[in-house]
Coordinates of C-alpha atoms in Angstrom, one line a residue:
M170 CA 8.8 15.7 24.4
G171 CA 7.2 18.3 22.1
Y172 CA 3.7 17.7 23.1
L173 CA 4.8 17.6 26.9
M174 CA 6.1 21.1 26.4
L175 CA 2.7 22.2 25.0
I176 CA 1.2 20.9 28.3
F177 CA 3.6 22.5 30.7
G178 CA 5.1 25.4 28.6
Y179 CA 2.5 28.1 29.4
K180 CA 2.7 27.8 33.2
F181 CA 6.4 27.3 33.1
A182 CA 6.9 30.5 31.1
K183 CA 4.9 32.5 33.6
C184 CA 6.6 31.4 36.7
K185 CA 10.1 30.5 35.6
K186 CA 11.6 33.6 37.2
S187 CA 10.4 32.4 40.6
I188 CA 11.6 28.9 40.3
N189 CA 14.9 28.3 41.9
R190 CA 17.6 26.1 40.3
L191 CA 16.7 23.0 42.5
N192 CA 13.1 23.1 41.6
L193 CA 13.9 23.6 38.0
N194 CA 16.1 20.4 38.1
Y195 CA 13.3 18.5 39.7
L196 CA 10.9 19.8 37.0
C197 CA 13.3 18.8 34.2
C198 CA 13.7 15.3 35.7
A199 CA 9.9 14.9 36.0
I200 CA 9.5 15.8 32.4
V201 CA 12.1 13.5 31.2
F202 CA 10.7 10.8 33.3
L203 CA 7.2 11.3 32.0
S204 CA 8.4 11.5 28.4
Y205 CA 10.3 8.3 28.7
H206 CA 7.3 6.4 30.2
L207 CA 4.9 7.9 27.6
H208 CA 7.3 6.7 24.9
N209 CA 7.3 3.2 26.3
V210 CA 3.5 3.1 26.6
D211 CA 3.3 4.1 22.9
A212 CA 5.9 1.6 22.0
A213 CA 3.9 -1.2 24.0
Y214 CA 0.9 -0.5 21.6
R215 CA 2.9 -0.5 18.3
P216 CA 1.5 -3.2 16.1
H217 CA 3.5 -6.1 15.0
I218 CA 4.1 -6.0 11.2
I219 CA 4.3 -9.1 9.2
F220 CA 5.3 -8.6 5.6
I221 CA 5.1 -11.5 3.3
M222 CA 6.5 -11.3 -0.3
A223 CA 6.1 -13.9 -2.8
D224 CA 8.5 -14.1 -5.7
D225 CA 7.2 -14.1 -9.4
L226 CA 3.5 -14.9 -8.5
G227 CA 1.1 -14.2 -11.2
W228 CA -2.1 -12.1 -10.9
N229 CA -4.3 -15.2 -11.8
D230 CA -2.4 -17.6 -9.4
V231 CA -4.5 -16.6 -6.4
S232 CA -8.1 -17.7 -6.2
F233 CA -9.4 -14.5 -4.6
H234 CA -8.9 -12.9 -8.1
G235 CA -11.5 -15.2 -9.5
S236 CA -9.4 -18.2 -10.7
D237 CA -10.8 -21.7 -10.2
Q238 CA -7.7 -23.5 -11.1
I239 CA -5.3 -23.1 -8.0
L240 CA -7.3 -22.7 -4.8
T241 CA -5.5 -20.5 -2.2
P242 CA -7.8 -20.8 0.9
N243 CA -5.4 -19.1 3.4
L244 CA -4.6 -16.2 1.2
D245 CA -8.3 -15.8 0.3
A246 CA -9.4 -15.8 4.0
L247 CA -6.8 -13.1 4.7
A248 CA -8.0 -11.1 1.6
Y249 CA -11.7 -11.4 2.3
N250 CA -11.2 -10.3 6.0
G251 CA -9.0 -7.3 5.0
I252 CA -8.4 -5.2 2.0
I253 CA -7.7 -6.5 -1.4
L254 CA -5.5 -4.1 -3.1
N255 CA -6.5 -4.3 -6.7
N256 CA -4.4 -1.4 -8.0
L257 CA -1.0 -2.2 -6.3
Y258 CA 2.0 -1.7 -8.6
T259 CA 5.6 -3.0 -8.4
Q260 CA 8.7 -2.9 -10.4
P261 CA 9.0 -5.3 -13.4
V262 CA 11.8 -7.4 -11.7
C263 CA 13.0 -8.4 -8.3
T264 CA 16.0 -6.4 -7.1
P265 CA 14.2 -3.0 -8.0
S266 CA 11.0 -3.9 -6.4
R267 CA 12.8 -4.9 -3.1
A268 CA 14.9 -1.8 -3.1
A269 CA 11.7 0.2 -3.6
L270 CA 10.0 -1.6 -0.7
L271 CA 12.9 -1.1 1.8
T272 CA 13.8 2.5 0.9
G273 CA 10.5 4.0 -0.1
K274 CA 12.1 5.3 -3.2
Y275 CA 11.6 4.8 -7.0
P276 CA 14.6 2.7 -8.3
I277 CA 15.5 5.4 -10.7
H278 CA 16.5 7.4 -7.6
L279 CA 18.8 4.6 -6.5
G280 CA 20.4 3.6 -9.8
M281 CA 18.7 0.2 -9.4
Q282 CA 16.2 0.5 -12.2
G283 CA 17.8 -2.0 -14.4
A284 CA 18.6 -5.7 -14.3
P285 CA 18.5 -7.7 -11.0
I286 CA 21.8 -8.2 -9.2
L287 CA 23.8 -11.3 -10.3
G288 CA 25.3 -13.7 -7.9
A289 CA 29.0 -12.4 -8.7
E290 CA 28.1 -8.7 -9.1
P291 CA 29.9 -6.4 -6.8
V292 CA 27.0 -4.0 -6.1
G293 CA 24.3 -3.4 -3.6
L294 CA 21.6 -1.1 -2.2
P295 CA 23.5 2.1 -1.6
L296 CA 24.8 2.3 2.0
T297 CA 23.5 5.9 2.2
E298 CA 20.0 4.7 2.2
K299 CA 18.0 3.9 5.4
T300 CA 15.7 1.0 5.2
L301 CA 12.3 0.3 6.6
A302 CA 13.9 -2.0 9.1
D303 CA 16.3 0.9 10.1
Y304 CA 13.2 3.2 10.6
L305 CA 11.2 0.6 12.6
K306 CA 14.2 -0.2 14.8
E307 CA 14.4 3.5 15.8
L308 CA 10.7 2.9 17.0
G309 CA 11.8 0.1 19.2
Y310 CA 11.1 -2.9 16.9
S311 CA 12.8 -6.2 16.8
T312 CA 13.4 -6.9 13.2
K313 CA 13.8 -10.2 11.5
A314 CA 14.2 -11.2 7.8
V315 CA 13.6 -14.6 6.3
G316 CA 14.2 -15.8 2.7
K317 CA 15.5 -13.8 -0.2
W318 CA 17.6 -10.8 0.0
H319 CA 18.9 -9.9 -3.4
L320 CA 20.1 -6.4 -2.5
G321 CA 23.7 -7.0 -2.6
Y322 CA 26.1 -9.0 -0.3
Y323 CA 29.7 -8.5 -1.8
K324 CA 30.6 -6.8 1.3
K325 CA 29.2 -7.6 4.7
E326 CA 27.9 -4.0 5.0
Y327 CA 25.3 -4.7 2.3
T328 CA 23.9 -7.9 4.0
P329 CA 20.6 -7.8 6.1
R330 CA 22.1 -7.5 9.6
F331 CA 23.8 -4.3 8.6
R332 CA 20.7 -2.9 7.0
G333 CA 18.5 -2.8 9.9
F334 CA 17.7 -6.4 10.7
D335 CA 18.5 -8.0 14.0
N336 CA 18.6 -11.4 12.5
F337 CA 18.5 -13.0 9.0
Y338 CA 17.9 -16.5 7.7
G339 CA 17.9 -17.0 4.0
Y340 CA 19.8 -16.4 0.8
Y341 CA 21.7 -13.6 -0.5
T342 CA 21.2 -14.1 -4.3
G343 CA 18.3 -14.2 -6.6
L344 CA 17.3 -17.8 -6.4
I345 CA 18.2 -21.2 -5.1
S346 CA 16.9 -24.6 -5.9
Y347 CA 14.2 -25.8 -3.6
Y348 CA 15.8 -28.9 -2.0
D349 CA 19.6 -28.6 -2.3
H350 CA 19.6 -24.7 -1.8
I351 CA 22.3 -24.2 -4.6
L352 CA 22.5 -21.3 -7.1
Q353 CA 24.1 -22.0 -10.5
D354 CA 25.0 -18.8 -12.4
V355 CA 26.4 -19.0 -15.9
Y356 CA 28.3 -16.0 -17.1
E357 CA 29.2 -15.3 -20.7
N358 CA 33.0 -15.8 -21.4
I359 CA 33.5 -16.8 -17.8
G360 CA 31.6 -20.0 -17.2
E361 CA 29.5 -21.4 -14.5
F362 CA 29.7 -20.5 -10.7
T363 CA 27.9 -23.0 -8.5
G364 CA 27.5 -22.8 -4.7
Y365 CA 25.3 -23.2 -1.7
D366 CA 23.5 -20.0 -0.6
L367 CA 21.8 -20.4 2.7
H368 CA 22.9 -18.2 5.7
R369 CA 22.0 -17.5 9.4
D370 CA 23.1 -14.1 10.0
E371 CA 26.6 -14.0 8.3
Q372 CA 27.3 -17.7 8.7
P373 CA 26.7 -20.5 6.2
A374 CA 23.7 -22.7 7.3
W375 CA 23.1 -25.1 4.4
Q376 CA 24.9 -28.1 5.9
D377 CA 22.0 -29.5 8.0
T378 CA 19.1 -28.5 5.6
Q379 CA 19.7 -30.6 2.6
S380 CA 16.6 -32.1 1.1
T381 CA 14.3 -29.8 3.2
Y382 CA 11.8 -28.1 0.9
A383 CA 12.7 -24.3 0.9
T384 CA 9.1 -23.0 1.5
D385 CA 8.8 -25.3 4.5
L386 CA 12.3 -24.2 5.7
F387 CA 11.5 -20.5 5.6
T388 CA 8.1 -21.1 7.0
K389 CA 9.6 -23.0 9.9
E390 CA 12.1 -20.2 10.5
A391 CA 9.4 -17.5 10.5
V392 CA 7.2 -19.4 12.9
K393 CA 10.3 -19.8 15.2
F394 CA 10.9 -16.0 15.2
I395 CA 7.3 -15.5 16.2
N396 CA 7.4 -18.2 18.9
D397 CA 10.7 -16.9 20.4
H398 CA 9.5 -13.3 20.4
D399 CA 8.4 -11.6 23.6
P400 CA 5.6 -9.1 22.7
E401 CA 6.0 -7.4 26.1
D402 CA 9.6 -6.5 25.2
A403 CA 9.2 -5.0 21.8
P404 CA 6.9 -5.1 18.7
L405 CA 8.0 -7.4 15.9
F406 CA 8.8 -6.6 12.3
L407 CA 9.0 -9.9 10.5
Y408 CA 9.9 -9.7 6.7
V409 CA 9.2 -13.1 5.0
A410 CA 10.6 -12.9 1.4
H411 CA 9.8 -16.4 0.0
L412 CA 11.6 -18.3 -2.8
A413 CA 8.2 -19.4 -3.9
V414 CA 7.2 -19.3 -6.7
H415 CA 10.4 -18.4 -8.5
A416 CA 11.8 -21.0 -10.8
A417 CA 15.0 -22.8 -9.7
N418 CA 18.1 -23.8 -11.5
A419 CA 18.0 -25.1 -15.1
G420 CA 17.2 -28.8 -15.2
K421 CA 14.9 -28.6 -12.2
L422 CA 13.0 -25.2 -12.8
L423 CA 9.9 -26.3 -10.8
E424 CA 10.0 -28.3 -7.6
A425 CA 7.3 -29.4 -5.1
P426 CA 6.6 -32.4 -3.0
Q427 CA 4.9 -35.1 -5.0
E428 CA 1.9 -35.4 -2.6
E429 CA 1.2 -31.8 -3.2
I430 CA 1.4 -32.1 -6.9
D431 CA -1.1 -34.9 -7.0
K432 CA -3.7 -32.6 -5.5
F433 CA -3.8 -30.8 -8.9
R434 CA -4.6 -33.6 -11.3
H435 CA -7.3 -31.5 -12.9
I436 CA -4.4 -29.5 -14.5
I437 CA -3.3 -31.3 -17.7
D438 CA 0.0 -29.6 -18.2
P439 CA 2.6 -31.2 -16.0
N440 CA 4.7 -27.9 -15.5
R441 CA 1.6 -25.9 -14.6
R442 CA 0.6 -28.7 -12.3
T443 CA 3.9 -28.6 -10.4
Y444 CA 3.7 -24.8 -10.3
A445 CA 0.2 -25.0 -8.7
A446 CA 1.7 -27.2 -6.0
M447 CA 4.4 -24.6 -5.4
V448 CA 1.6 -22.0 -5.1
S449 CA -0.3 -24.2 -2.7
K450 CA 2.8 -24.6 -0.5
L451 CA 3.1 -20.8 -0.4
D452 CA -0.6 -20.6 0.7
E453 CA 0.1 -23.1 3.4
S454 CA 3.0 -21.2 4.7
V455 CA 0.7 -18.0 5.2
G456 CA -1.6 -20.2 7.2
E457 CA 1.0 -21.5 9.4
I458 CA 2.4 -18.1 10.1
I459 CA -1.0 -16.7 10.9
E460 CA -1.7 -19.7 13.1
A461 CA 1.7 -19.0 14.9
L462 CA 0.5 -15.4 15.5
E463 CA -2.8 -16.6 16.9
N464 CA -1.2 -19.1 19.2
K465 CA 1.2 -16.4 20.5
E466 CA -1.7 -14.0 21.1
M467 CA -0.1 -11.6 18.7
L468 CA -2.6 -11.7 15.8
K469 CA -5.0 -9.2 17.3
D470 CA -2.1 -6.7 17.4
S471 CA -0.7 -7.4 14.0
I472 CA -0.6 -5.8 10.6
I473 CA -0.1 -8.3 7.7
V474 CA 0.8 -7.6 4.2
F475 CA 1.0 -9.9 1.2
M476 CA 2.2 -9.2 -2.2
S477 CA 4.4 -10.4 -5.1
D478 CA 7.6 -8.6 -6.2
N479 CA 6.4 -8.6 -9.9
G480 CA 4.4 -10.6 -12.3
A481 CA 5.0 -14.2 -13.4
P482 CA 7.6 -15.1 -16.0
S483 CA 5.0 -16.9 -17.8
A484 CA 5.4 -19.8 -20.3
I485 CA 4.1 -19.0 -23.8
N486 CA 0.9 -20.9 -24.4
G487 CA 1.9 -23.7 -22.0
S488 CA 5.4 -24.2 -23.5
Q489 CA 8.7 -23.1 -22.2
P490 CA 9.7 -19.6 -23.6
A491 CA 13.2 -18.7 -24.6
R492 CA 13.8 -16.9 -21.3
S493 CA 15.7 -17.5 -18.0
Y494 CA 13.7 -19.1 -15.1
P495 CA 10.1 -19.5 -16.5
N496 CA 7.7 -20.6 -13.9
W497 CA 4.5 -21.2 -15.8
G498 CA 2.6 -18.7 -13.7
S499 CA -0.5 -16.9 -15.1
N500 CA -0.9 -13.1 -15.4
F501 CA -4.2 -13.6 -17.1
P502 CA -6.2 -11.6 -18.1
F503 CA -3.4 -9.0 -18.3
R504 CA -0.9 -8.4 -21.1
G505 CA 2.8 -9.1 -20.6
A506 CA 5.0 -10.8 -18.0
K507 CA 7.8 -10.3 -15.6
G508 CA 10.3 -7.8 -17.0
T509 CA 7.8 -5.8 -18.9
L510 CA 5.8 -2.7 -18.0
W511 CA 2.5 -4.2 -19.1
E512 CA 0.0 -4.8 -16.4
G513 CA 1.0 -8.4 -16.3
G514 CA 4.6 -7.5 -15.3
V515 CA 4.0 -4.7 -12.7
R516 CA 0.5 -5.2 -11.2
S517 CA 0.7 -7.4 -8.0
P518 CA -1.8 -9.4 -6.0
G519 CA -1.9 -7.4 -2.8
I520 CA -3.5 -7.9 0.7
L521 CA -3.5 -5.6 3.8
W522 CA -5.0 -7.0 6.9
S523 CA -5.3 -5.9 10.6
A524 CA -7.9 -6.6 13.2
S525 CA -9.5 -3.3 12.7
L526 CA -9.9 -3.9 9.0
Q527 CA -11.7 -7.1 9.7
Q528 CA -14.7 -5.0 10.6
S529 CA -14.8 -3.3 7.1
P530 CA -13.3 -5.7 4.5
R531 CA -13.4 -4.6 1.0
V532 CA -11.7 -4.3 -2.4
S533 CA -9.6 -1.2 -2.8
T534 CA -9.0 0.4 -6.3
N535 CA -6.8 3.1 -4.8
L536 CA -3.5 3.5 -6.7
M537 CA -0.6 2.3 -4.8
H538 CA 3.1 1.5 -5.3
V539 CA 5.5 -0.9 -3.5
S540 CA 7.4 2.2 -2.3
D541 CA 4.3 3.3 -0.3
W542 CA 4.8 0.6 2.1
L543 CA 7.8 2.3 3.9
P544 CA 5.8 5.5 5.0
T545 CA 2.6 3.7 5.2
L546 CA 3.8 1.0 7.8
Y547 CA 5.9 3.7 9.5
S548 CA 2.8 5.7 10.1
A549 CA 0.9 2.7 11.2
A550 CA 3.7 2.0 13.8
G551 CA 3.2 5.4 15.2
G552 CA 6.1 7.0 13.6
N553 CA 6.0 10.8 12.5
I554 CA 6.3 10.9 8.7
A555 CA 8.3 14.1 9.1
D556 CA 11.1 12.1 10.4
L557 CA 11.4 10.2 7.2
S558 CA 13.8 11.1 4.5
P559 CA 12.5 14.1 2.6
T560 CA 13.6 12.3 -0.7
I561 CA 11.3 9.3 -0.5
D562 CA 8.8 8.8 -3.3
G563 CA 6.4 6.6 -1.3
V564 CA 3.1 8.0 0.0
D565 CA 1.5 7.3 3.4
Q566 CA -1.8 5.5 2.8
W567 CA -2.5 4.3 6.1
L568 CA -5.3 6.4 7.2
T569 CA -7.0 6.4 3.8
L570 CA -6.9 2.6 3.7
T571 CA -7.9 1.9 7.3
L572 CA -10.6 4.6 7.5
N573 CA -11.9 4.1 3.9
L574 CA -11.5 7.8 3.3
P575 CA -12.6 9.2 -0.1
S576 CA -9.3 10.9 -0.6
R577 CA -6.6 9.4 -2.9
P578 CA -3.1 10.0 -1.5
R579 CA -1.5 8.8 -4.8
T580 CA -2.8 9.9 -8.3
S581 CA 0.3 8.7 -10.2
V582 CA 2.9 6.0 -10.3
L583 CA 6.2 5.9 -12.1
L584 CA 6.4 2.4 -13.4
N585 CA 10.1 2.7 -14.4
I586 CA 12.6 4.4 -16.7
D587 CA 15.3 2.1 -17.9
E588 CA 17.8 4.5 -19.8
R589 CA 19.7 1.6 -21.2
S590 CA 16.8 -0.3 -23.0
R591 CA 15.0 3.0 -23.5
N592 CA 11.8 1.6 -22.0
A593 CA 9.7 3.6 -19.7
G594 CA 6.1 3.8 -18.3
I595 CA 3.8 5.8 -16.0
R596 CA 0.3 5.8 -14.9
V597 CA -1.5 9.0 -14.0
E598 CA -5.2 8.6 -12.8
N599 CA -6.7 6.1 -15.3
W600 CA -4.1 6.7 -18.1
K601 CA -1.0 4.6 -18.7
L602 CA 1.7 5.5 -21.1
I603 CA 4.6 3.1 -22.3
I604 CA 7.5 4.1 -24.4
G605 CA 9.8 1.5 -25.9
T606 CA 9.8 -2.2 -25.1
A607 CA 11.6 -4.7 -22.9
Q608 CA 13.4 -8.0 -23.9
N609 CA 13.1 -7.2 -27.6
G610 CA 9.4 -7.2 -27.4
N611 CA 9.3 -11.0 -26.8
Y612 CA 6.8 -10.6 -24.1
D613 CA 4.4 -7.9 -25.4
G614 CA 1.5 -10.4 -25.8
Y615 CA -0.6 -12.5 -23.5
Y616 CA 1.1 -15.5 -21.8
G617 CA 0.6 -18.0 -19.2
D618 CA -2.7 -19.8 -18.9
A619 CA -6.1 -18.8 -19.7
W620 CA -6.8 -22.4 -19.1
D621 CA -9.3 -22.1 -16.3
I622 CA -11.8 -20.6 -18.7
F623 CA -11.9 -24.0 -20.4
E624 CA -13.7 -27.1 -19.1
G625 CA -11.3 -29.8 -18.0
Y626 CA -8.8 -27.3 -16.4
R627 CA -10.9 -25.8 -13.8
N628 CA -11.4 -26.8 -10.2
T629 CA -14.6 -26.1 -8.2
Y630 CA -14.2 -23.0 -5.9
N631 CA -14.8 -24.1 -2.4
A632 CA -15.7 -21.2 0.0
S633 CA -16.0 -23.7 2.8
A634 CA -12.3 -24.5 2.4
V635 CA -11.6 -20.8 2.8
L636 CA -13.5 -20.7 6.0
D637 CA -12.0 -24.0 7.3
S638 CA -8.4 -23.0 6.5
K639 CA -6.0 -22.2 9.2
T640 CA -6.3 -18.5 8.4
G641 CA -10.1 -18.7 8.1
Q642 CA -10.3 -20.4 11.5
A643 CA -8.0 -17.7 13.0
M644 CA -10.1 -14.9 11.5
E645 CA -13.2 -16.4 13.0
A646 CA -11.8 -16.9 16.4
L647 CA -10.5 -13.3 16.5
A648 CA -13.8 -11.9 15.3
K649 CA -15.7 -13.7 18.2
S650 CA -13.1 -12.5 20.8
L651 CA -13.7 -8.9 19.6
F652 CA -17.5 -9.3 19.3
V653 CA -17.5 -8.4 15.6
S654 CA -18.8 -10.3 12.5
W655 CA -16.6 -12.3 10.3
T656 CA -16.7 -13.2 6.6
N657 CA -19.2 -15.8 5.4
E658 CA -19.8 -17.6 2.1
V659 CA -22.0 -14.8 0.7
D660 CA -19.4 -12.2 1.6
I661 CA -16.7 -14.4 -0.1
K662 CA -18.6 -14.6 -3.3
T663 CA -19.4 -10.9 -3.4
R664 CA -15.8 -9.7 -2.8
R665 CA -14.4 -12.5 -5.0
Q666 CA -16.5 -11.0 -7.9
Q667 CA -15.5 -7.4 -7.0
A668 CA -11.8 -8.4 -7.2
T669 CA -12.0 -10.2 -10.5
I670 CA -10.7 -8.3 -13.5
T671 CA -12.6 -8.9 -16.8
C672 CA -11.9 -7.8 -20.3
E673 CA -13.7 -7.9 -23.7
S674 CA -14.5 -11.5 -24.6
G675 CA -12.6 -13.4 -27.1
N676 CA -9.6 -15.8 -27.4
F677 CA -6.7 -13.9 -26.0
W678 CA -4.1 -16.0 -27.7
G679 CA -5.8 -16.2 -31.1
N680 CA -7.4 -12.7 -31.3
A681 CA -5.0 -10.7 -29.3
V682 CA -3.9 -7.4 -31.0
Q683 CA -0.3 -7.3 -31.5
M684 CA 1.2 -4.3 -29.7
S685 CA 4.5 -2.5 -29.9
C686 CA 5.5 0.8 -28.3
Q687 CA 8.9 0.8 -29.9
T688 CA 8.3 3.4 -32.7
S689 CA 5.6 5.4 -31.0
P690 CA 4.2 5.6 -27.5
C691 CA 1.3 3.5 -26.4
L692 CA -1.6 5.1 -24.3
F693 CA -4.2 3.1 -22.5
N694 CA -7.2 3.8 -20.2
I695 CA -6.6 1.2 -17.6
E696 CA -10.0 1.5 -16.0
A697 CA -11.8 0.9 -19.3
D698 CA -9.1 -1.3 -20.8
P699 CA -7.2 -3.1 -18.0
C700 CA -5.9 -5.7 -20.5
E701 CA -4.2 -3.0 -22.7
R702 CA -5.8 -4.1 -25.9
N703 CA -6.5 -0.7 -27.3
N704 CA -3.8 1.8 -27.9
V705 CA -5.5 5.2 -27.9
A706 CA -2.5 7.5 -28.1
R707 CA -3.6 8.9 -31.5
L708 CA -7.1 9.5 -30.3
Y709 CA -5.7 11.5 -27.2
P710 CA -2.6 13.2 -28.3
A711 CA -2.7 16.0 -25.7
I712 CA -3.0 13.3 -22.8
T713 CA -0.1 11.4 -24.4
S714 CA 2.0 14.6 -24.5
Q715 CA 1.2 15.4 -20.9
L716 CA 2.3 12.0 -19.6
Y717 CA 5.4 12.1 -21.8
D718 CA 6.4 15.4 -20.3
I719 CA 5.9 13.9 -16.8
L720 CA 8.4 11.1 -17.8
K721 CA 10.9 13.6 -19.1
Y722 CA 10.6 15.4 -15.7
Y723 CA 11.5 12.2 -13.8
R724 CA 14.3 11.5 -16.2
L725 CA 16.0 14.7 -15.0
S726 CA 16.4 13.2 -11.5
L727 CA 17.5 9.7 -12.7
V728 CA 20.6 8.2 -11.1
P729 CA 22.5 6.1 -13.8
Q730 CA 22.4 2.3 -13.2
I731 CA 25.0 1.0 -10.8
N732 CA 25.2 -2.5 -12.2
Q733 CA 28.7 -3.7 -12.5
P734 CA 30.7 -6.5 -14.4
V735 CA 30.9 -9.9 -12.8
D736 CA 33.8 -10.3 -10.3
V737 CA 35.5 -13.8 -10.7
R738 CA 36.6 -13.4 -7.0
A739 CA 33.0 -14.3 -6.0
N740 CA 33.3 -17.9 -7.3
P741 CA 31.9 -20.1 -4.6
K742 CA 34.7 -22.6 -5.2
L743 CA 37.0 -20.0 -3.4
W744 CA 34.7 -20.0 -0.4
N745 CA 34.1 -23.4 0.5
N746 CA 31.5 -23.9 -2.3
T747 CA 29.3 -21.2 -0.7
W748 CA 28.1 -17.8 -2.0
S749 CA 29.7 -15.5 0.5
T750 CA 30.8 -11.9 0.9
W751 CA 34.1 -11.9 -0.9
L752 CA 35.4 -8.3 -0.5
N753 CA 35.8 -8.1 3.3

């Protein structure tokens, strides 16, 4: 309406005295009518947004980062035809990352910077917060969520359909097993709570899905949402938060179809082999979603994002660590694992794709945080950034990324401040400061597998498989229809090399420098030392002090953690053996 007044305002001001009331009414009606139809034209051209979030996926578990052990042809095809985001940061664990994604805020400003929400914990994303789904709904989007929620469900007001999503199919808690869709939570001094956790909107939906592999189940639902969508009616926002590749319940941590496991016989460790199959099924899911978009003729009008919520909770040198839910993922060559502020815990594999980006694919080293997706995608959808909450921490990166501008919208990222564990971290430009430690320093080293640097563990990278994958075929078909070039094997080799992080040579396990930031801060130059092997805090005391002062500034705005004690009324035995909202 504002730009319409710019068009009509000057002439209207000059002649308004001579316009009678009837003509004025006609003019007002005409403006309202024109404004309505211009709005609808804008809405018709809003892109579909498909956001795929993996769970606990390691940096080295996608082959577009240079690993030859687990081939991910669909993800690679998407990456090589779009933007590989090589400096995308998340939070160290799942609930905080998802909160940051959907609110555009650092978790310290939500009180969600601590531990993930437990199954029987009466807490959730504050109801005062608008979500990305809320904002996109205001722009006319149809909003769907599939898979993991993990932002609270003890009251129905905290569940997805009350947080901006029209429909939801998935699980409320942090994990379920892949075939039986059960969560087993064990609470100190209380005991074990066990129940099914699979819902369609607010209703239990586990009865007819037993023995169906969860990745296939969520893929099928995502594809159905696409197939049932009418793009003439509204643009689609589809949030697919996979269970994969999070570990499942104790006793069956890693699960995958045997025929998929058999594809990875070159991997000697049986746990890592099963994990590779889980990654492969995730990759297959991405291909099926993209194929569905192509078949529906929605791909050319879509924006697709892929990332992980945090690093992998890696096993130590191939053995099971004394931690909950290890998945044998690999963050190599980075230090640390899920739950830590080391690069291995908070640096995520990331991809941004759209048809326009296919004409200029590249590797981006721009600094980015998971909270940036809310303003970035809202901007991509045609929203006015001024309409967003003024308190968001995320930065709109849409124009910079899509136009490959030299400007850098973000020069710093707050990694986290956990006031209870006294662990904090921040990155400013190329400098990164860590104070304190997480999980008693048990994961301050290098974990997961460096195995693909050894003979006998590697596969042979197959660029043809990337081009022949469902995603590769869809990218080629789209490029031909738009009369633009598409990625070839030479491009794949070049961009794969550009996306590969290398560090100083040597046996990471045997020669790794022990690192502790417990008694004094650690400072790293991440560009020169991405594997955080050289603490230079003593060499650069002024920089250390400056970053420490920035952390203290953020500490002033920290909201205390809102985690609550477990509520025994949540026991699924009281709710037909189902994890359900229990305080409504």
